[in-house]
PDB file of C-alpha atoms and ligand atoms in Angstrom:
ATOM      1  CA  MET A   1      -4.689 -22.961   0.025  1.00 61.00           C
ATOM      2  CA  SER A   2      -0.931 -23.422   0.178  1.00 67.00           C
ATOM      3  CA  ILE A   3       1.037 -20.629   1.831  1.00 68.00           C
ATOM      4  CA  ASP A   4       2.948 -20.002  -1.452  1.00 68.00           C
ATOM      5  CA  LYS A   5      -0.282 -18.856  -3.083  1.00 72.00           C
ATOM      6  CA  LEU A   6      -0.996 -16.427  -0.251  1.00 81.00           C
ATOM      7  CA  ILE A   7       2.401 -14.701  -0.299  1.00 86.00           C
ATOM      8  CA  ALA A   8       3.527 -12.161  -2.906  1.00 88.00           C
ATOM      9  CA  GLU A   9       6.173 -13.398  -5.319  1.00 87.00           C
ATOM     10  CA  ASN A  10       7.979 -10.075  -5.466  1.00 90.00           C
ATOM     11  CA  GLN A  11       9.064  -9.178  -1.977  1.00 94.00           C
ATOM     12  CA  PRO A  12      10.869  -5.996  -0.919  1.00 94.00           C
ATOM     13  CA  GLU A  13      14.400  -6.495   0.374  1.00 95.00           C
ATOM     14  CA  SER A  14      13.775  -4.647   3.604  1.00 96.00           C
ATOM     15  CA  PHE A  15      11.089  -3.324   5.901  1.00 97.00           C
ATOM     16  CA  ALA A  16      11.335  -0.859   8.760  1.00 97.00           C
ATOM     17  CA  PHE A  17       8.627   0.691  10.880  1.00 98.00           C
ATOM     18  CA  THR A  18       8.307   4.452  10.457  1.00 97.00           C
ATOM     19  CA  LYS A  19       8.881   6.884  13.309  1.00 97.00           C
ATOM     20  CA  GLU A  20       5.091   7.251  13.709  1.00 97.00           C
ATOM     21  CA  SER A  21       4.626   3.486  13.824  1.00 97.00           C
ATOM     22  CA  GLU A  22       7.429   3.179  16.394  1.00 97.00           C
ATOM     23  CA  ALA A  23       5.549   5.586  18.654  1.00 98.00           C
ATOM     24  CA  GLN A  24       2.411   3.463  18.246  1.00 97.00           C
ATOM     25  CA  ILE A  25       4.346   0.272  18.971  1.00 98.00           C
ATOM     26  CA  LYS A  26       5.595   1.737  22.222  1.00 97.00           C
ATOM     27  CA  LYS A  27       2.012   2.415  23.322  1.00 97.00           C
ATOM     28  CA  ILE A  28       0.804  -1.008  22.193  1.00 97.00           C
ATOM     29  CA  LEU A  29       3.584  -2.905  23.988  1.00 97.00           C
ATOM     30  CA  ALA A  30       2.907  -0.961  27.187  1.00 97.00           C
ATOM     31  CA  LYS A  31      -0.502  -2.659  27.364  1.00 96.00           C
ATOM     32  CA  TYR A  32       0.966  -6.131  27.877  1.00 95.00           C
ATOM     33  CA  PRO A  33       3.216  -7.719  30.509  1.00 95.00           C
ATOM     34  CA  LYS A  34       6.814  -8.002  29.234  1.00 90.00           C
ATOM     35  CA  ASP A  35       6.637 -11.801  29.090  1.00 92.00           C
ATOM     36  CA  ARG A  36       3.392 -11.606  27.071  1.00 95.00           C
ATOM     37  CA  ALA A  37       4.640  -9.326  24.266  1.00 95.00           C
ATOM     38  CA  ALA A  38       3.418 -11.855  21.690  1.00 97.00           C
ATOM     39  CA  SER A  39      -0.110 -10.653  22.493  1.00 97.00           C
ATOM     40  CA  ALA A  40       0.742  -7.551  20.461  1.00 98.00           C
ATOM     41  CA  VAL A  41       1.157  -9.514  17.235  1.00 98.00           C
ATOM     42  CA  MET A  42      -2.179  -8.493  15.723  1.00 98.00           C
ATOM     43  CA  PRO A  43      -1.876  -4.711  16.230  1.00 98.00           C
ATOM     44  CA  LEU A  44       1.716  -4.818  14.948  1.00 98.00           C
ATOM     45  CA  LEU A  45       0.627  -6.678  11.830  1.00 98.00           C
ATOM     46  CA  ASP A  46      -2.068  -4.058  11.346  1.00 98.00           C
ATOM     47  CA  LEU A  47       0.474  -1.241  11.694  1.00 98.00           C
ATOM     48  CA  ALA A  48       2.824  -2.892   9.215  1.00 98.00           C
ATOM     49  CA  GLN A  49       0.010  -3.305   6.716  1.00 97.00           C
ATOM     50  CA  ARG A  50      -1.152   0.293   7.062  1.00 96.00           C
ATOM     51  CA  GLN A  51       2.280   1.727   6.416  1.00 96.00           C
ATOM     52  CA  HIS A  52       2.991  -0.612   3.503  1.00 96.00           C
ATOM     53  CA  ASP A  53       0.207   0.039   0.975  1.00 94.00           C
ATOM     54  CA  ASN A  54      -2.250  -2.305   2.651  1.00 95.00           C
ATOM     55  CA  TRP A  55      -0.154  -5.485   2.489  1.00 97.00           C
ATOM     56  CA  ILE A  56       2.437  -7.155   4.710  1.00 98.00           C
ATOM     57  CA  PRO A  57       5.759  -8.244   3.193  1.00 97.00           C
ATOM     58  CA  MET A  58       7.753 -11.147   4.629  1.00 97.00           C
ATOM     59  CA  LYS A  59      10.404  -8.722   5.900  1.00 98.00           C
ATOM     60  CA  ALA A  60       7.721  -7.186   8.134  1.00 98.00           C
ATOM     61  CA  ILE A  61       6.802 -10.669   9.418  1.00 98.00           C
ATOM     62  CA  GLU A  62      10.491 -11.134  10.267  1.00 98.00           C
ATOM     63  CA  GLU A  63      10.672  -7.744  11.963  1.00 98.00           C
ATOM     64  CA  ILE A  64       7.557  -8.391  14.072  1.00 98.00           C
ATOM     65  CA  ALA A  65       8.817 -11.848  15.052  1.00 98.00           C
ATOM     66  CA  ASN A  66      12.099 -10.304  16.255  1.00 97.00           C
ATOM     67  CA  ARG A  67      10.327  -7.550  18.163  1.00 96.00           C
ATOM     68  CA  LEU A  68       7.993  -9.916  19.942  1.00 97.00           C
ATOM     69  CA  ASP A  69      10.444 -12.759  20.399  1.00 96.00           C
ATOM     70  CA  MET A  70       8.283 -15.106  18.376  1.00 97.00           C
ATOM     71  CA  ALA A  71       9.103 -17.681  15.734  1.00 97.00           C
ATOM     72  CA  GLU A  72       8.467 -16.220  12.268  1.00 97.00           C
ATOM     73  CA  ILE A  73       6.116 -19.077  11.452  1.00 97.00           C
ATOM     74  CA  ARG A  74       3.909 -18.128  14.426  1.00 97.00           C
ATOM     75  CA  VAL A  75       3.565 -14.570  13.118  1.00 98.00           C
ATOM     76  CA  LEU A  76       2.890 -15.891   9.620  1.00 97.00           C
ATOM     77  CA  GLU A  77       0.238 -18.255  10.993  1.00 97.00           C
ATOM     78  CA  VAL A  78      -1.671 -15.306  12.447  1.00 97.00           C
ATOM     79  CA  ALA A  79      -1.237 -13.169   9.318  1.00 97.00           C
ATOM     80  CA  SER A  80      -2.415 -15.958   7.035  1.00 95.00           C
ATOM     81  CA  PHE A  81      -5.364 -17.005   9.228  1.00 94.00           C
ATOM     82  CA  TYR A  82      -7.206 -13.663   9.396  1.00 93.00           C
ATOM     83  CA  THR A  83      -8.619 -12.338   6.123  1.00 90.00           C
ATOM     84  CA  MET A  84      -8.026  -8.728   7.166  1.00 91.00           C
ATOM     85  CA  TYR A  85      -4.285  -9.187   6.607  1.00 95.00           C
ATOM     86  CA  ASN A  86      -2.969  -9.145   3.054  1.00 96.00           C
ATOM     87  CA  LEU A  87       0.239 -10.961   2.235  1.00 96.00           C
ATOM     88  CA  LYS A  88       0.309  -9.701  -1.333  1.00 95.00           C
ATOM     89  CA  PRO A  89      -0.459  -6.311  -2.903  1.00 95.00           C
ATOM     90  CA  VAL A  90      -4.099  -5.294  -3.267  1.00 96.00           C
ATOM     91  CA  GLY A  91      -5.791  -2.486  -5.147  1.00 96.00           C
ATOM     92  CA  LYS A  92      -6.510   0.950  -3.769  1.00 96.00           C
ATOM     93  CA  PHE A  93      -9.970  -0.349  -2.841  1.00 97.00           C
ATOM     94  CA  PHE A  94      -9.879  -3.656  -0.988  1.00 97.00           C
ATOM     95  CA  LEU A  95     -13.384  -5.118  -1.152  1.00 97.00           C
ATOM     96  CA  GLN A  96     -14.290  -7.702   1.465  1.00 97.00           C
ATOM     97  CA  ALA A  97     -17.653  -9.183   0.558  1.00 98.00           C
ATOM     98  CA  CYS A  98     -19.582 -11.137   3.153  1.00 98.00           C
ATOM     99  CA  THR A  99     -21.496 -14.110   1.778  1.00 98.00           C
ATOM    100  CA  THR A 100     -22.265 -15.922   5.026  1.00 98.00           C
ATOM    101  CA  THR A 101     -25.875 -17.081   5.546  1.00 97.00           C
ATOM    102  CA  PRO A 102     -27.564 -13.823   6.731  1.00 97.00           C
ATOM    103  CA  CYS A 103     -25.885 -11.839   3.931  1.00 98.00           C
ATOM    104  CA  MET A 104     -26.663 -14.600   1.449  1.00 98.00           C
ATOM    105  CA  LEU A 105     -30.353 -14.568   2.467  1.00 97.00           C
ATOM    106  CA  ARG A 106     -30.427 -10.781   2.056  1.00 96.00           C
ATOM    107  CA  GLY A 107     -28.915 -10.749  -1.441  1.00 97.00           C
ATOM    108  CA  SER A 108     -25.124 -11.047  -1.310  1.00 98.00           C
ATOM    109  CA  ASP A 109     -25.329 -13.112  -4.537  1.00 98.00           C
ATOM    110  CA  ASP A 110     -26.616  -9.989  -6.329  1.00 98.00           C
ATOM    111  CA  MET A 111     -23.845  -7.892  -4.775  1.00 98.00           C
ATOM    112  CA  MET A 112     -21.221 -10.423  -5.948  1.00 98.00           C
ATOM    113  CA  ARG A 113     -22.805 -10.646  -9.409  1.00 98.00           C
ATOM    114  CA  CYS A 114     -22.573  -6.885  -9.774  1.00 98.00           C
ATOM    115  CA  ILE A 115     -18.881  -6.897  -8.785  1.00 98.00           C
ATOM    116  CA  LYS A 116     -18.222  -9.677 -11.288  1.00 97.00           C
ATOM    117  CA  ASP A 117     -20.154  -7.884 -14.048  1.00 97.00           C
ATOM    118  CA  ARG A 118     -18.494  -4.549 -13.403  1.00 97.00           C
ATOM    119  CA  LEU A 119     -14.933  -5.493 -12.548  1.00 97.00           C
ATOM    120  CA  ASP A 120     -14.648  -9.021 -13.939  1.00 97.00           C
ATOM    121  CA  ILE A 121     -12.913 -10.304 -10.827  1.00 97.00           C
ATOM    122  CA  ALA A 122     -13.500 -13.258  -8.526  1.00 95.00           C
ATOM    123  CA  SER A 123     -12.458 -13.616  -4.911  1.00 95.00           C
ATOM    124  CA  GLY A 124      -8.691 -13.241  -4.540  1.00 92.00           C
ATOM    125  CA  GLU A 125      -8.308 -11.254  -7.754  1.00 94.00           C
ATOM    126  CA  THR A 126      -7.501  -7.636  -8.618  1.00 95.00           C
ATOM    127  CA  SER A 127      -9.219  -5.710 -11.418  1.00 96.00           C
ATOM    128  CA  GLU A 128      -7.384  -4.978 -14.649  1.00 95.00           C
ATOM    129  CA  CYS A 129      -7.205  -1.277 -13.736  1.00 95.00           C
ATOM    130  CA  GLY A 130      -5.453  -2.321 -10.512  1.00 95.00           C
ATOM    131  CA  ASN A 131      -7.802  -0.288  -8.323  1.00 96.00           C
ATOM    132  CA  PHE A 132     -10.070  -2.991  -6.924  1.00 97.00           C
ATOM    133  CA  SER A 133      -9.277  -6.260  -5.148  1.00 97.00           C
ATOM    134  CA  LEU A 134     -11.997  -8.632  -3.997  1.00 97.00           C
ATOM    135  CA  LEU A 135     -12.058 -11.148  -1.173  1.00 96.00           C
ATOM    136  CA  GLU A 136     -15.064 -13.222  -0.167  1.00 96.00           C
ATOM    137  CA  VAL A 137     -15.122 -13.331   3.636  1.00 96.00           C
ATOM    138  CA  GLU A 138     -17.105 -14.824   6.489  1.00 96.00           C
ATOM    139  CA  CYS A 139     -19.445 -12.826   8.739  1.00 97.00           C
ATOM    140  CA  LEU A 140     -18.305  -9.216   9.233  1.00 96.00           C
ATOM    141  CA  GLY A 141     -20.468  -8.842  12.328  1.00 95.00           C
ATOM    142  CA  ALA A 142     -23.017  -6.468  10.807  1.00 95.00           C
ATOM    143  CA  CYS A 143     -25.625  -9.075   9.757  1.00 95.00           C
ATOM    144  CA  VAL A 144     -28.596  -6.927  10.775  1.00 93.00           C
ATOM    145  CA  ASN A 145     -27.869  -4.588   7.857  1.00 95.00           C
ATOM    146  CA  ALA A 146     -26.921  -7.363   5.439  1.00 96.00           C
ATOM    147  CA  PRO A 147     -25.581  -7.717   2.865  1.00 97.00           C
ATOM    148  CA  ILE A 148     -22.291  -6.055   3.735  1.00 98.00           C
ATOM    149  CA  LEU A 149     -19.362  -4.971   1.588  1.00 98.00           C
ATOM    150  CA  GLN A 150     -16.317  -3.688   3.457  1.00 98.00           C
ATOM    151  CA  VAL A 151     -14.233  -1.211   1.457  1.00 98.00           C
ATOM    152  CA  ASN A 152     -10.872  -0.735   3.180  1.00 96.00           C
ATOM    153  CA  ASP A 153     -11.971   0.296   6.718  1.00 96.00           C
ATOM    154  CA  ASP A 154     -15.560   1.222   5.849  1.00 97.00           C
ATOM    155  CA  PHE A 155     -18.770  -0.820   5.868  1.00 97.00           C
ATOM    156  CA  TYR A 156     -21.423  -0.386   3.160  1.00 98.00           C
ATOM    157  CA  GLU A 157     -24.704  -2.009   4.117  1.00 97.00           C
ATOM    158  CA  ASP A 158     -28.107  -3.030   2.687  1.00 97.00           C
ATOM    159  CA  LEU A 159     -26.601  -3.424  -0.786  1.00 98.00           C
ATOM    160  CA  ASP A 160     -28.312  -4.864  -3.856  1.00 98.00           C
ATOM    161  CA  TYR A 161     -27.227  -5.110  -7.491  1.00 98.00           C
ATOM    162  CA  GLU A 162     -27.969  -1.462  -8.333  1.00 98.00           C
ATOM    163  CA  THR A 163     -26.538   0.103  -5.194  1.00 98.00           C
ATOM    164  CA  THR A 164     -23.377  -2.010  -5.450  1.00 98.00           C
ATOM    165  CA  GLY A 165     -22.902  -0.585  -8.951  1.00 98.00           C
ATOM    166  CA  ALA A 166     -23.501   2.946  -7.659  1.00 98.00           C
ATOM    167  CA  LEU A 167     -20.961   2.360  -4.894  1.00 98.00           C
ATOM    168  CA  LEU A 168     -18.314   1.133  -7.360  1.00 98.00           C
ATOM    169  CA  ASP A 169     -19.010   4.157  -9.597  1.00 97.00           C
ATOM    170  CA  SER A 170     -18.625   6.508  -6.639  1.00 98.00           C
ATOM    171  CA  LEU A 171     -15.302   4.933  -5.644  1.00 98.00           C
ATOM    172  CA  GLU A 172     -14.004   5.154  -9.188  1.00 96.00           C
ATOM    173  CA  ALA A 173     -15.037   8.805  -9.363  1.00 96.00           C
ATOM    174  CA  GLY A 174     -13.209   9.573  -6.126  1.00 96.00           C
ATOM    175  CA  GLU A 175     -16.459  10.609  -4.421  1.00 97.00           C
ATOM    176  CA  PRO A 176     -17.427   7.619  -2.270  1.00 96.00           C
ATOM    177  CA  LEU A 177     -21.034   7.228  -1.153  1.00 97.00           C
ATOM    178  CA  PRO A 178     -21.628   7.948   2.549  1.00 96.00           C
ATOM    179  CA  VAL A 179     -20.504   5.039   4.699  1.00 96.00           C
ATOM    180  CA  GLY A 180     -23.192   2.844   6.294  1.00 95.00           C
ATOM    181  CA  SER A 181     -26.607   1.800   5.047  1.00 95.00           C
ATOM    182  CA  VAL A 182     -27.194   2.746   1.415  1.00 95.00           C
ATOM    183  CA  LYS A 183     -30.899   2.918   2.350  1.00 92.00           C
ATOM    184  CA  GLY A 184     -30.142   5.556   4.958  1.00 89.00           C
ATOM    185  CA  ARG A 185     -30.954   3.359   7.937  1.00 87.00           C
ATOM    186  CA  GLN A 186     -29.543   4.769  11.144  1.00 83.00           C
ATOM    187  CA  GLY A 187     -27.604   2.193  13.149  1.00 81.00           C
ATOM    188  CA  SER A 188     -29.507  -1.062  12.992  1.00 82.00           C
ATOM    189  CA  GLU A 189     -33.035   0.333  13.094  1.00 83.00           C
ATOM    190  CA  SER A 190     -35.884  -1.455  11.382  1.00 83.00           C
ATOM    191  CA  GLU A 191     -36.485  -0.558   7.720  1.00 80.00           C
ATOM    192  CA  GLN A 192     -39.981   0.570   8.769  1.00 80.00           C
ATOM    193  CA  GLY A 193     -38.609   2.953  11.395  1.00 77.00           C
ATOM    194  CA  ALA A 194     -39.175   2.524  15.133  1.00 74.00           C
ATOM    195  CA  THR A 195     -41.519  -0.394  15.837  1.00 78.00           C
ATOM    196  CA  SER A 196     -40.996  -0.920  19.546  1.00 78.00           C
ATOM    197  CA  LEU A 197     -41.225   1.219  22.675  1.00 77.00           C
ATOM    198  CA  THR A 198     -43.421   3.652  20.753  1.00 76.00           C
ATOM    199  CA  ALA A 199     -46.410   2.948  23.086  1.00 73.00           C
ATOM    200  CA  LEU A 200     -44.147   3.280  26.084  1.00 63.00           C
ATOM    201  CA  LYS A 201     -43.041   6.660  24.777  1.00 57.00           C
ATOM    202  CA  SER A 202     -46.609   7.982  24.475  1.00 55.00           C
ATOM    203  CA  SER A 203     -47.700   6.666  27.889  1.00 54.00           C
ATOM    204  CA  ALA A 204     -44.590   8.199  29.435  1.00 54.00           C
ATOM    205  CA  GLN A 205     -45.482  11.500  27.813  1.00 58.00           C
ATOM    206  CA  GLU A 206     -48.997  11.322  29.307  1.00 57.00           C
ATOM    207  CA  VAL A 207     -47.620  10.974  32.848  1.00 51.00           C
TER     208      VAL A 207
HETATM  209  S1  FES B   1     -23.430 -12.685   7.771  1.00 65.08           S
HETATM  210 FE1  FES B   1     -22.693 -10.969   6.663  1.00 65.08          FE
HETATM  211  S2  FES B   1     -22.221  -9.573   8.220  1.00 65.08           S
HETATM  212 FE2  FES B   1     -22.848 -11.326   9.310  1.00 65.08          FE
END
């Protein structure tokens, strides 16, 4: 995709980190040697995004480049490579849907179909109401509870067509479902409950 399509057409004329962000930046920069300040590019992009309605304007790219003594294009390369950074406005709920093989085998097609049916959006689009944006992404690192839908910072797991609909309803109603497995799995336990070390537990109890 060309960079023009990734960047918002309407850009703000300025960007400045807030006082709170400045305090965070100080802590972040302290973690790196002075001549390796560029290593802080990802956390600074994250800070900029969080204080600017979940997207990063070009003025923030400029600001970060100046702070870290980097070429603007280098900062933009990072921001445009990782799907967690948005270079154009997104809805209040930013949905990142994983469709990589484990999620696909566990039903991510049904999850995507539900989003399409309910919100009429495809990857890269925002719903008519403006509340939901969807992005199809690669593995989110939670394959064992696939399929996964990330909503802003939260992971919803074990989704199917019905539970994806229930999740969207709950977000719309302002009462989001509990984060994690919609089947109530704890961590990454088996759907059948504990299946290993159970014998070990009973023999240990006998001792
Ligand atoms: S494949 Fe979807 S979380 Fe890993």
